[in-house]
Coordinates of C-alpha atoms in Angstrom, one line a residue:
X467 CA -4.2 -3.7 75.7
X468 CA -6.4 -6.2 77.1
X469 CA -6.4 -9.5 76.8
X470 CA -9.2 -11.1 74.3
X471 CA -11.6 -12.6 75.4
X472 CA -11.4 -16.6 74.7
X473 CA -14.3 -17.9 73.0
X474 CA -14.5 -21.5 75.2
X475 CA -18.2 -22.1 76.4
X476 CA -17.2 -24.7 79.3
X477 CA -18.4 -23.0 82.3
X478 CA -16.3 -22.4 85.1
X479 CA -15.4 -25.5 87.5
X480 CA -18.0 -24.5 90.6
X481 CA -21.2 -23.8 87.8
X482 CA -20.5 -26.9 85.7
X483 CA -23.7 -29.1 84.9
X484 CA -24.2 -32.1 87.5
X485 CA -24.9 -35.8 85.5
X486 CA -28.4 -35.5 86.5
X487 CA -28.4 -31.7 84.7
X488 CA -27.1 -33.5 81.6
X489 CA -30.0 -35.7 81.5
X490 CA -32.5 -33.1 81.0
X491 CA -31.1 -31.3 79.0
X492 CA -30.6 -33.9 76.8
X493 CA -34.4 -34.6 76.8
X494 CA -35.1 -31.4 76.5
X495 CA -32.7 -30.7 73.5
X496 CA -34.0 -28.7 70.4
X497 CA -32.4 -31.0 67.8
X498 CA -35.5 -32.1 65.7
X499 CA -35.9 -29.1 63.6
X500 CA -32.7 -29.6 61.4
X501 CA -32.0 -33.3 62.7
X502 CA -33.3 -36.6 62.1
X503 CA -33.8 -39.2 64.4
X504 CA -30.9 -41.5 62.9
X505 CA -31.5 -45.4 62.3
X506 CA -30.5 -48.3 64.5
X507 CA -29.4 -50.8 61.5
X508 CA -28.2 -54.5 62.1
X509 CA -24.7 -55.8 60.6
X510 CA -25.4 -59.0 59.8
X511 CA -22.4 -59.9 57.9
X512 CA -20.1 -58.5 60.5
X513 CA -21.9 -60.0 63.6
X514 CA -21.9 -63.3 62.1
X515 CA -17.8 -62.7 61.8
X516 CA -17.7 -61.4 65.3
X517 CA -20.1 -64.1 66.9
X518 CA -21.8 -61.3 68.2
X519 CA -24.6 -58.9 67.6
X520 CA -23.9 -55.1 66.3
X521 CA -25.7 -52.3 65.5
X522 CA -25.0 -49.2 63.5
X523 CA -26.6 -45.8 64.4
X524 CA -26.4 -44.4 61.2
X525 CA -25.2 -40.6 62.0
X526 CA -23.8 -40.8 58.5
X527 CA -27.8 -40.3 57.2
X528 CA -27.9 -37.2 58.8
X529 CA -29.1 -33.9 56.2
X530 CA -25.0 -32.9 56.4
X531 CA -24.0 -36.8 56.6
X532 CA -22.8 -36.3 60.1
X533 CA -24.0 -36.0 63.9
X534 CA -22.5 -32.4 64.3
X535 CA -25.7 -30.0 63.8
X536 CA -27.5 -31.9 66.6
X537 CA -25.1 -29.9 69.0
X538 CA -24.8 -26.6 66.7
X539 CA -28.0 -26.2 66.3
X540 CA -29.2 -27.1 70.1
X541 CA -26.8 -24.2 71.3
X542 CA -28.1 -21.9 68.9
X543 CA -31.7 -22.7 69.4
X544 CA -30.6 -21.3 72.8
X545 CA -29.3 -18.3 72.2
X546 CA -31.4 -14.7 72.8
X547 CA -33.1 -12.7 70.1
X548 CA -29.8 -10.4 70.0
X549 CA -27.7 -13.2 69.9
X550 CA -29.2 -14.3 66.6
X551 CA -29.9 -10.9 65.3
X552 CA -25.8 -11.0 65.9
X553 CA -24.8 -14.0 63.7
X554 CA -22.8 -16.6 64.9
X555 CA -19.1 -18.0 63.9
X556 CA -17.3 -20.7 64.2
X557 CA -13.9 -22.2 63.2
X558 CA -14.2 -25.5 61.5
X559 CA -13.2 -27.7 57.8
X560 CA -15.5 -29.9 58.1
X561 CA -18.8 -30.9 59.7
X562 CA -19.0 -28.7 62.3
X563 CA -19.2 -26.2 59.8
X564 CA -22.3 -27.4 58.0
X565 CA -23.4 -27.8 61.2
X566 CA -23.5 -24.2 62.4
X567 CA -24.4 -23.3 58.3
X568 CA -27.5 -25.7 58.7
X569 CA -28.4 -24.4 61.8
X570 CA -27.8 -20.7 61.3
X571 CA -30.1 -20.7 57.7
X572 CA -33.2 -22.3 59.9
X573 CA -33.0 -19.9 62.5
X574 CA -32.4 -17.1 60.4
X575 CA -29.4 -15.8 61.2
X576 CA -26.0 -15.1 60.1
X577 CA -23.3 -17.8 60.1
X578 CA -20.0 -16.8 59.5
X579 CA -17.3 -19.6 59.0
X580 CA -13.7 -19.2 59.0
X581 CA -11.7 -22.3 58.0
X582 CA -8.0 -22.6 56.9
X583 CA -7.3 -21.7 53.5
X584 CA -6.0 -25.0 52.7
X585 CA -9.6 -26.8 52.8
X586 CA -11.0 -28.2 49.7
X587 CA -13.6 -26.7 47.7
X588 CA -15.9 -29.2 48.2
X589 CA -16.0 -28.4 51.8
X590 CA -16.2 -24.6 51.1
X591 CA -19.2 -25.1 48.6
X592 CA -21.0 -27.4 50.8
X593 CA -21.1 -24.4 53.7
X594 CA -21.9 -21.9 50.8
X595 CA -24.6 -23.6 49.7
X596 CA -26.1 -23.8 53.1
X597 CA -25.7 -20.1 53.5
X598 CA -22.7 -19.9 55.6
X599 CA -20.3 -16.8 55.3
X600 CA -16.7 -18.3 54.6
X601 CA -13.5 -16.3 55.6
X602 CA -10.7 -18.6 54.4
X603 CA -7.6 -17.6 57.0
X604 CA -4.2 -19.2 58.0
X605 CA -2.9 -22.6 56.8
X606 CA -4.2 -24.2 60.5
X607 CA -7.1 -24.9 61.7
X608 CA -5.1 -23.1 65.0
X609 CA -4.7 -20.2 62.7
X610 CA -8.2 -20.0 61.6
X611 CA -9.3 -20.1 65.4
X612 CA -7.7 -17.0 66.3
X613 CA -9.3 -15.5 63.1
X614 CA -12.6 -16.2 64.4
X615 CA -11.8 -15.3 68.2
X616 CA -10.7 -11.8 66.5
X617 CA -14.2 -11.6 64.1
X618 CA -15.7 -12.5 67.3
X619 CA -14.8 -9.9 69.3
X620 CA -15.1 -7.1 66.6
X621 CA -18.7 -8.2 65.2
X622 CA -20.6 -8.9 68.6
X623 CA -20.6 -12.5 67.1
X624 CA -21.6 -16.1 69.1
X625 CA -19.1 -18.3 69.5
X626 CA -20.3 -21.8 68.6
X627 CA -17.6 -24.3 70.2
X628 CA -17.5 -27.6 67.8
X629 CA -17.3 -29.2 71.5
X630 CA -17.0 -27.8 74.4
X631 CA -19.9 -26.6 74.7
X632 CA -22.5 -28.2 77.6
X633 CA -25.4 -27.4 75.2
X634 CA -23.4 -28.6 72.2
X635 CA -23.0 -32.0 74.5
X636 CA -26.5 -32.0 75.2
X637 CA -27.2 -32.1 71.4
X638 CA -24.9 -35.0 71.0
X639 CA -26.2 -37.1 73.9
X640 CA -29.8 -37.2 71.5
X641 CA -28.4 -39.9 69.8
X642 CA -28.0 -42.1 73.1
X643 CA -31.5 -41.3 74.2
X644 CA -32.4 -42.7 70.6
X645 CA -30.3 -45.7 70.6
X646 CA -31.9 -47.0 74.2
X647 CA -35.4 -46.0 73.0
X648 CA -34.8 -48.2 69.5
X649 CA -33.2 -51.2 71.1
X650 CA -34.4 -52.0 74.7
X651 CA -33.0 -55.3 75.0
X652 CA -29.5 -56.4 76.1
X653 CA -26.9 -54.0 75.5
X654 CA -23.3 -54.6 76.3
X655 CA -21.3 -51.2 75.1
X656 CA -21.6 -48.6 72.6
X657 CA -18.6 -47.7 71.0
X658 CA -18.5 -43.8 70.0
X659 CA -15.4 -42.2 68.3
X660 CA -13.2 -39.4 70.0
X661 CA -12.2 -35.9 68.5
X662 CA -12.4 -33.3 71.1
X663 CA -15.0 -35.0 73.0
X664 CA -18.3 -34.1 72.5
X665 CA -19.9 -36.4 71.2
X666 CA -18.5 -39.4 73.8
X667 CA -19.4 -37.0 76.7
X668 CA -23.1 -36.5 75.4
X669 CA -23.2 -40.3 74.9
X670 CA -21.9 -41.6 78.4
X671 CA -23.8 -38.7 80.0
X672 CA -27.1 -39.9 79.0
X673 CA -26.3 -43.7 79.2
X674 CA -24.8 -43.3 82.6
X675 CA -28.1 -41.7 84.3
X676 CA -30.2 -44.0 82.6
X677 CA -28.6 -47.3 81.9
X678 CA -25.3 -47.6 83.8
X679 CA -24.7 -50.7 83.2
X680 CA -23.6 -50.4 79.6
X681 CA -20.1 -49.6 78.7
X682 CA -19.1 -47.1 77.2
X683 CA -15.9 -47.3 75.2
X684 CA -14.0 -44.3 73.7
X685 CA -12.5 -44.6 70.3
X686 CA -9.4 -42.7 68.9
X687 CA -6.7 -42.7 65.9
X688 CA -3.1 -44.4 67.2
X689 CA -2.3 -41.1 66.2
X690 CA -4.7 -38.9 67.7
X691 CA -5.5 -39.7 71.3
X692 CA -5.3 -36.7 73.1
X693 CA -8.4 -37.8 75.3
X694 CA -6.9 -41.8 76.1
X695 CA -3.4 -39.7 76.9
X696 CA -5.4 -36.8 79.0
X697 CA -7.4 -39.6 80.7
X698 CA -4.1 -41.6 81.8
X699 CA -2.3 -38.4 83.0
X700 CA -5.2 -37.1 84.9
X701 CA -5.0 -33.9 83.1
X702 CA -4.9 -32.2 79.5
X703 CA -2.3 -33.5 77.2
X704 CA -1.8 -30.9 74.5
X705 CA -0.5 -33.1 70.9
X706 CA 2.4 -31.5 69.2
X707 CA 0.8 -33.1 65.6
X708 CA -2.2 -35.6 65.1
X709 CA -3.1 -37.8 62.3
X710 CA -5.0 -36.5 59.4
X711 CA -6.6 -40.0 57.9
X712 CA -9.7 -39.5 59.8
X713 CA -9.6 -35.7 60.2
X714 CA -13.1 -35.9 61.9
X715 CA -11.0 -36.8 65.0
X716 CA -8.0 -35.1 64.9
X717 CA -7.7 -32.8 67.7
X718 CA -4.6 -31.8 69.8
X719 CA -6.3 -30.8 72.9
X720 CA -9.8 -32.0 74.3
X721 CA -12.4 -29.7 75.6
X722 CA -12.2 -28.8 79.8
X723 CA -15.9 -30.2 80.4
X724 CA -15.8 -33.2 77.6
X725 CA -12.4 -34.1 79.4
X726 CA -14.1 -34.2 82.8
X727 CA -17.0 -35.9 81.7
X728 CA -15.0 -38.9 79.7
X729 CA -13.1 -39.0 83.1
X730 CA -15.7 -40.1 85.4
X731 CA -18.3 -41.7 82.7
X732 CA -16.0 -43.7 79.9
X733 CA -15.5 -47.1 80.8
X734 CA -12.7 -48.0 78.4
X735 CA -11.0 -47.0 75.6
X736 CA -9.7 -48.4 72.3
X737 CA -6.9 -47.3 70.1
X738 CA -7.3 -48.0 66.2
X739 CA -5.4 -47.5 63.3
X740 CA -5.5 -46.3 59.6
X741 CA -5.5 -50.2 58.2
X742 CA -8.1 -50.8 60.7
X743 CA -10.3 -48.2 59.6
X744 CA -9.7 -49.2 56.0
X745 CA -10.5 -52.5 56.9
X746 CA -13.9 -51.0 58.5
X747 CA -15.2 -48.6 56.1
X748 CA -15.3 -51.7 54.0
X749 CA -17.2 -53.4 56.7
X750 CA -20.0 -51.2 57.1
X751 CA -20.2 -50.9 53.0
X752 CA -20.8 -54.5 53.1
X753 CA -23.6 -54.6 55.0
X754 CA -25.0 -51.2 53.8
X755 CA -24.3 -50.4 51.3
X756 CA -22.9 -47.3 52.2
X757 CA -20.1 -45.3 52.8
X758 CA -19.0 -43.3 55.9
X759 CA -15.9 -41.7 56.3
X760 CA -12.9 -42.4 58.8
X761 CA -14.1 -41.4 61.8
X762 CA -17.2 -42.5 61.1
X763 CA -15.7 -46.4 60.7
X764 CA -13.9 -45.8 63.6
X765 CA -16.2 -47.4 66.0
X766 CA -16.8 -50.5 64.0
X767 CA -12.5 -50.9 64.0
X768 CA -13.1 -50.8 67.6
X769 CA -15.5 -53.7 67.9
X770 CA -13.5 -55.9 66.0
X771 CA -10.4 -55.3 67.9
X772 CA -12.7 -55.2 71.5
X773 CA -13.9 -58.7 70.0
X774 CA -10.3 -60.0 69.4
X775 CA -8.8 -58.9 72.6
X776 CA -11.5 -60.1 74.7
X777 CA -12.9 -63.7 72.9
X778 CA -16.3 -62.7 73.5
X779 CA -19.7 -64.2 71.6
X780 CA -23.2 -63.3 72.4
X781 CA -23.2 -59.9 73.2
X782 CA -24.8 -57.0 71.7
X783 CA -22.5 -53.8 71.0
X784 CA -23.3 -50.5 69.1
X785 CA -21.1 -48.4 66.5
X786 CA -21.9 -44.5 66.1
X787 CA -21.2 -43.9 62.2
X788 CA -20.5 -40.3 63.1
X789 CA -20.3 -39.5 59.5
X790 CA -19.9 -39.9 56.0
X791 CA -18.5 -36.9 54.6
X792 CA -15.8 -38.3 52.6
X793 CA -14.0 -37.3 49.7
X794 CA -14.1 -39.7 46.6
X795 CA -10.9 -39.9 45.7
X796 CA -9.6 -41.0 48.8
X797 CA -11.5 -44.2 48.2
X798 CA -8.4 -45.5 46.1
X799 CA -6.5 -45.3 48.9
X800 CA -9.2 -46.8 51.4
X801 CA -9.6 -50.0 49.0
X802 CA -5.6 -50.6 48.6
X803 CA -5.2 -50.6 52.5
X804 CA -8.3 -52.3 53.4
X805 CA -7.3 -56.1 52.8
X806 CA -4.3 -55.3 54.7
X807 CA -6.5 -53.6 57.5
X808 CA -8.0 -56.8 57.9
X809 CA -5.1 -58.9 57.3
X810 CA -6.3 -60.7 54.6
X811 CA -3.6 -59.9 52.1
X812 CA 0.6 -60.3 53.6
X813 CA 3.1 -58.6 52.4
X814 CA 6.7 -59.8 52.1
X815 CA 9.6 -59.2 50.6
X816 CA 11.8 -62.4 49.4
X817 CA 14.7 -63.0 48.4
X818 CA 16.3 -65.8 45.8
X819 CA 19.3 -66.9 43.8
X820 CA 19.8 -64.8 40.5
X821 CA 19.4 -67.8 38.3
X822 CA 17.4 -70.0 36.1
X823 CA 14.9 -71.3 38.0
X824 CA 14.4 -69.8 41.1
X825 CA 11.6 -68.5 39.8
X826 CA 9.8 -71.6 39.1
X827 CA 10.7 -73.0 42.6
X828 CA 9.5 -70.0 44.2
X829 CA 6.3 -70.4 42.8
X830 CA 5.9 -74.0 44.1
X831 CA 7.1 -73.2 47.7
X832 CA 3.5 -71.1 47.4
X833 CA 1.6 -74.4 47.0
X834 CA 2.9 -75.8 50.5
X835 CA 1.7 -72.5 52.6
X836 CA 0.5 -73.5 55.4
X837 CA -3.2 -73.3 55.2
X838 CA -3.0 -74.1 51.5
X839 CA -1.9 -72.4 48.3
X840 CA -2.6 -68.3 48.0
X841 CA -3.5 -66.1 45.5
X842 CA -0.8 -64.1 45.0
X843 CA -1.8 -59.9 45.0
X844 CA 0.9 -58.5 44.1
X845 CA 4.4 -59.1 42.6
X846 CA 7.5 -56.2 42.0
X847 CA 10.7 -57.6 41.2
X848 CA 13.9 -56.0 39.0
X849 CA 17.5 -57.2 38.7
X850 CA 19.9 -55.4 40.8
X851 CA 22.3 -58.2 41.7
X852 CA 24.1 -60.7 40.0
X853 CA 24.0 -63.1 42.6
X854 CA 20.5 -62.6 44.1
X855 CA 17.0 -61.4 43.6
X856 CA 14.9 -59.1 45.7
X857 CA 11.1 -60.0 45.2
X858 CA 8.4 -57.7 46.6
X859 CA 5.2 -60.1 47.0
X860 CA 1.5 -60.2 48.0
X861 CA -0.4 -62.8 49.2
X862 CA -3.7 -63.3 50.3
X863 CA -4.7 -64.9 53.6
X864 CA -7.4 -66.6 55.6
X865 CA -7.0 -65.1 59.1
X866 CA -5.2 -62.6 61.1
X867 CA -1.6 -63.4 62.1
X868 CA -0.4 -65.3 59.1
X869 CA 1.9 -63.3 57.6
X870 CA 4.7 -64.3 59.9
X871 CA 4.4 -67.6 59.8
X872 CA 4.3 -67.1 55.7
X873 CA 7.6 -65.8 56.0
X874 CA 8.6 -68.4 58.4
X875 CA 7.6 -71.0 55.3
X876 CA 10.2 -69.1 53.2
X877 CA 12.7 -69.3 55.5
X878 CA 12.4 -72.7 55.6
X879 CA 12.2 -73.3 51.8
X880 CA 15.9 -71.2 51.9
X881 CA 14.5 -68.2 50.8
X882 CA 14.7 -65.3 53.6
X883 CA 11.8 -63.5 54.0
X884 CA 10.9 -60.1 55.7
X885 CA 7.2 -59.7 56.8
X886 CA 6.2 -56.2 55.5
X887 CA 2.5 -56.1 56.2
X888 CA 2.3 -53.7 58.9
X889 CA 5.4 -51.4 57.6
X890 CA 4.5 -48.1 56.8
X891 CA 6.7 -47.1 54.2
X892 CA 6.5 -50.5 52.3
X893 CA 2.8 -50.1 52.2
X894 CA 2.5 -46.5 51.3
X895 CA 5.5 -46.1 48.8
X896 CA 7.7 -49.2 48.4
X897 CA 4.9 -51.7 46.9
X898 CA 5.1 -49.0 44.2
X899 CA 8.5 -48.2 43.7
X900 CA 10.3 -51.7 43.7
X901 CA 13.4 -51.6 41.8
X902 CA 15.0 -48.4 42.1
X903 CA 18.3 -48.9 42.9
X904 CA 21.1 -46.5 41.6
X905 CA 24.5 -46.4 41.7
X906 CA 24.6 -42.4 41.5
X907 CA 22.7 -42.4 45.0
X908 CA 25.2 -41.8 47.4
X909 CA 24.8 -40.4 50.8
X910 CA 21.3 -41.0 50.5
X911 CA 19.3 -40.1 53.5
X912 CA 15.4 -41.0 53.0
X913 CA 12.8 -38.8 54.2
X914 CA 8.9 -39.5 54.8
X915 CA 6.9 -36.4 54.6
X916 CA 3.7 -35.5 55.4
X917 CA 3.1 -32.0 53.1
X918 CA -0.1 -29.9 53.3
X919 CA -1.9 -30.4 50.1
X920 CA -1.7 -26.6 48.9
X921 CA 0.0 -24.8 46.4
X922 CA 3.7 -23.9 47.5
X923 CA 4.2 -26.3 49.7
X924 CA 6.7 -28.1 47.8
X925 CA 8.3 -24.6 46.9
X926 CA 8.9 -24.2 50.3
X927 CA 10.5 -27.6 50.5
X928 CA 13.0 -26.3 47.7
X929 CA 13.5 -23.1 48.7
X930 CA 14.7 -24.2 52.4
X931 CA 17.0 -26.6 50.7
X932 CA 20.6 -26.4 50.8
X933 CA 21.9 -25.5 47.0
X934 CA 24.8 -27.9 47.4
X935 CA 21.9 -30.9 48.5
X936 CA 20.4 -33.2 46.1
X937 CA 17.3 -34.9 45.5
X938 CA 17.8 -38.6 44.6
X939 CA 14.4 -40.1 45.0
X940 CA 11.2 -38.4 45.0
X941 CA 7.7 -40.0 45.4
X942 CA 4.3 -38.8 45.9
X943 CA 0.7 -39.8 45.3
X944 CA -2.7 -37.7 45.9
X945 CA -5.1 -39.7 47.6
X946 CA -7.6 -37.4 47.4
X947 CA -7.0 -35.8 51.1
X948 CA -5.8 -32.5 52.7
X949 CA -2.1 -34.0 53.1
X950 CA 0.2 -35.5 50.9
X951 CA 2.8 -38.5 51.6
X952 CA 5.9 -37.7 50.0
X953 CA 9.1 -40.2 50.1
X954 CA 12.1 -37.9 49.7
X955 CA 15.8 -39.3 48.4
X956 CA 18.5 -36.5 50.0
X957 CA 21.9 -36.5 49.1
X958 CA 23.9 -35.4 51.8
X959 CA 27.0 -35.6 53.4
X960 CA 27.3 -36.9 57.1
X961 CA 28.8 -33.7 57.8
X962 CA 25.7 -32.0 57.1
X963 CA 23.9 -33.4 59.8
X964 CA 23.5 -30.2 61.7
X965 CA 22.0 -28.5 59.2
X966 CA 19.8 -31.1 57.6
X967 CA 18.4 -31.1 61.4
X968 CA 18.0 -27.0 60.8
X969 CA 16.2 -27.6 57.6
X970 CA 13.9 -30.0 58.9
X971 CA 12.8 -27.2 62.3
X972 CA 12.6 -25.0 59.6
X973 CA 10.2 -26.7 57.2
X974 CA 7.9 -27.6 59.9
X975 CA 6.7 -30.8 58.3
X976 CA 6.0 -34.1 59.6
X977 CA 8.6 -36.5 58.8
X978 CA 9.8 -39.6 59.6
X979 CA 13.7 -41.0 58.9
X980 CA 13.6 -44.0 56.7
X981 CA 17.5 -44.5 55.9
X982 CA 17.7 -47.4 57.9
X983 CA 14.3 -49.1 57.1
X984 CA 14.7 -52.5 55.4
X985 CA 12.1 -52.1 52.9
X986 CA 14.4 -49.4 51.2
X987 CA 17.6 -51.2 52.0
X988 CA 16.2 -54.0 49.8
X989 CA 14.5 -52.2 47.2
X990 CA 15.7 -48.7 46.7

């Protein structure tokens, strides 16, 4: 049997497009009759923070709230006459997918989108109502691929790449034409967000040919940078897992032509992470009034930290919001880690004598902080001890950095102190769990999961189980996304390592050991 036929639109090495080829196809795109040409908005409140002036291209207005049909749609305005009597397809949960939808309904056609059977409604109905076909397949968006490779092959179908694509780049690299036709003045970098690639590679080709001299700097997720680990290896780097906080950008292998193009055109790159972006989204609400989602922040994270590591004032940068399609009830978790993102709230866990009084002179050590008394944001405390008392506090501060020398203060005052304000697990789970001790908790082995937000997937969890295991601790919380964080108490013997290991392979879950964290040691 044949092998199929791969659905990849990056042309072979020998026929790929030369910068200056980029350039007109970029100004020759066919973008306008589904996109609009995006605003160039100041930040006033966050430039006069940064000492420095930034811009927002607002991607996030777009008619699907993101940048992804200028590409779709410029690669199917492209396409022959019995192409589009055809249809397209693509695979895609998320803009891309409006995208093609948006496209396909203007150019009357047929759209037919497969994404994994795990995406929210809200993303199914929003490609419904723009008159895309969806086939729901697989629990991946790997597995949906292969679907629509297969439907491509047995409907005569176009494949429309969410990336790798040169006329899908070409779309993309609109919105760098735009930025240096709305702001001709100085322009030090423009800081664009990293998935697969296409968008960064449509971006740095355009501002390459025409103004080299500004930098362009690649953004990515701590937890997601294929294209900053490609780019350091000189080749591909496949991800075993990505993050999925700003799903927008999580990708486990770039494109062949985006990774060639960020190669020789990306000046730098940043890294980012979720309390960053928290910490961002809030930033761009502040001066807009609006609100993007977490890839689309991820470029204004980037400037801040660029600012930070650099000491620069004076200079003009601008942030792609590359979209706003975010789910509302992720906000909770957004707001709760944003303060920290910005490190304006420290997060600490004490400890003092179990007696009279202790709490009283805790409460005055606050008033000698250094830097003044804090508000304090957050206090857990139970009795598990008779002879001491573990506190689980939150203070505000004025500037990045403080925490440790809060904890410092403590220690001082004869109270030790751990700084918790960058630990995972006290952030996601602790903070809301203080005082859970238990005698009955032997051979405890704590577990941090990452569980796809679908029915099952915690029968799966039990079913794989060992009958003679038990479950000691258990804590989840929806934040309104396709995955759930799950903190998981397991009784089991140290002879059972093996086959917790097994179990673990078997489940297929992202996971993180916690047994020896000292958030739990303390608390739980």
């Amino acid at each position: 049997m044949p092998a199929r036929p791969s659905p990849r639109s990056a042309p072979p090495t020998a026929q790929r497009p030369s910068q200056n080829d980029y350039l007109k196809a970029v100004l020759t795109a066919k973008v306008y009759d589904v996109a609009v040409e995006s605003a160039l908005d100041a930040a006033p409140a966050l430039a006069r923070r940064l000492h420095n002036k930034v811009l927002l291209k607002r991607e996030d207005q777009q008619p699907v709230f993101s940048f992804k049909l200028r590409g779709a749609y410029n690669k199917m305005a492209h396409l022959t006459p019995e192409q589009l009597q055809k249809g397209v397809i693509c695979a895609s949960a998320g803009n891309h997918a409006q995208g093609v939808a948006l496209g396909a309904h203007k150019l009357g056609t047929r759209a037919v989108v497969v994404m994994p059977v795990s995406t929210p409604q809200l993303k199914v109905d929003a490609v419904r109502a723009l008159g895309g076909e969806v086939v729901l397949a697989g629990d991946s968006y790997s597995d949906a691929y292969e679907h629509a490779v297969q439907l491509q092959a047995e409907q005569g179908l176009t494949f429309i790449h969410p990336f790798d694509d040169p006329l899908v780049i070409a779309g993309q690299g609109t919105i760098a034409m735009e930025i240096l036709r709305q702001h001709q003045g100085p322009l030090d970098a423009v800081f664009v967000a990293i998935g697969g690639g296409g968008l960064i590679s449509g971006v740095a080709s355009y501002i390459k040919a025409v103004r080299p001299e500004v930098k362009v700097v690649g953004v990515q997720m701590n937890d997601s940078d294929a294209m900053m680990q490609s780019v350091a290896a000189g080749q591909r780097v496949q991800l075993k897992d990505v993050g999925l906080f700003a799903d927008g950008t999580a990708v486990k292998l770039v494109g062949e032509e985006t990774f060639r193009i960020a190669s020789e055109l990306v000046d730098e790159y940043v890294s980012v992470d979720t309390d960053a972006v928290c910490a961002a989204i809030k930033d761009v609400f502040v001066d807009t009034r609006s609100i993007v989602e977490p890839s689309g922040a991820m470029a204004v994270a980037a400037i801040k930290q660029y600012v930070a590591t650099h000491k620069t004032r004076g200079e003009t940068y601008v942030a792609v919001l590359c979209g706003a399609n975010m789910n509302f009830d992720r906000l909770r978790f957004v707001a709760e880690r944003a303060e920290v993102g910005e490190e304006r709230e420290a997060l600490l866990a004490v400890t003092i004598p179990e007696e009279r009084g202790s709490f009283r002179r805790f409460l005055t050590t606050l008033d000698g902080l250094p830097g003044g008394p804090r508000n304090v944001t957050e206090f857990n405390y139970r009795i598990s001890d008779p002879g001491k008392a573990h506190i689980f506090v939150g203070l505000t501060t004025a500037a990045r950095g403080e925490s440790p020398r809060i904890a410092a203060h403590f220690e001082r005052a004869g109270f030790p102190a751990i700084d918790l304000t960058h630990d995972e697990l006290a952030k996601q789970h602790v903070r809301y769990m203080v005082g859970g001790r238990s005698q009955l908790a032997g051979d405890e082995r704590l577990l941090r999961f990452v569980f796809p937000e679908r029915p099952g997937a915690l029968m799966k969890f039990l079913s794989l189980m060992k009958p003679s295991w038990n479950i000691s601790l258990f804590h989840y919380r929806n934040q309104g996304a396709d995955y759930g964080r799950v903190l998981v108490g397991m009784q089991v013997p140290k002879s059972g390592d093996a086959a917790l290991r097994k179990f673990l392979a078997e489940l297929g879950y992202p996971w993180v050991d916690e047994t020896d964290n000292p958030a739990y040691r303390l608390f739980l």
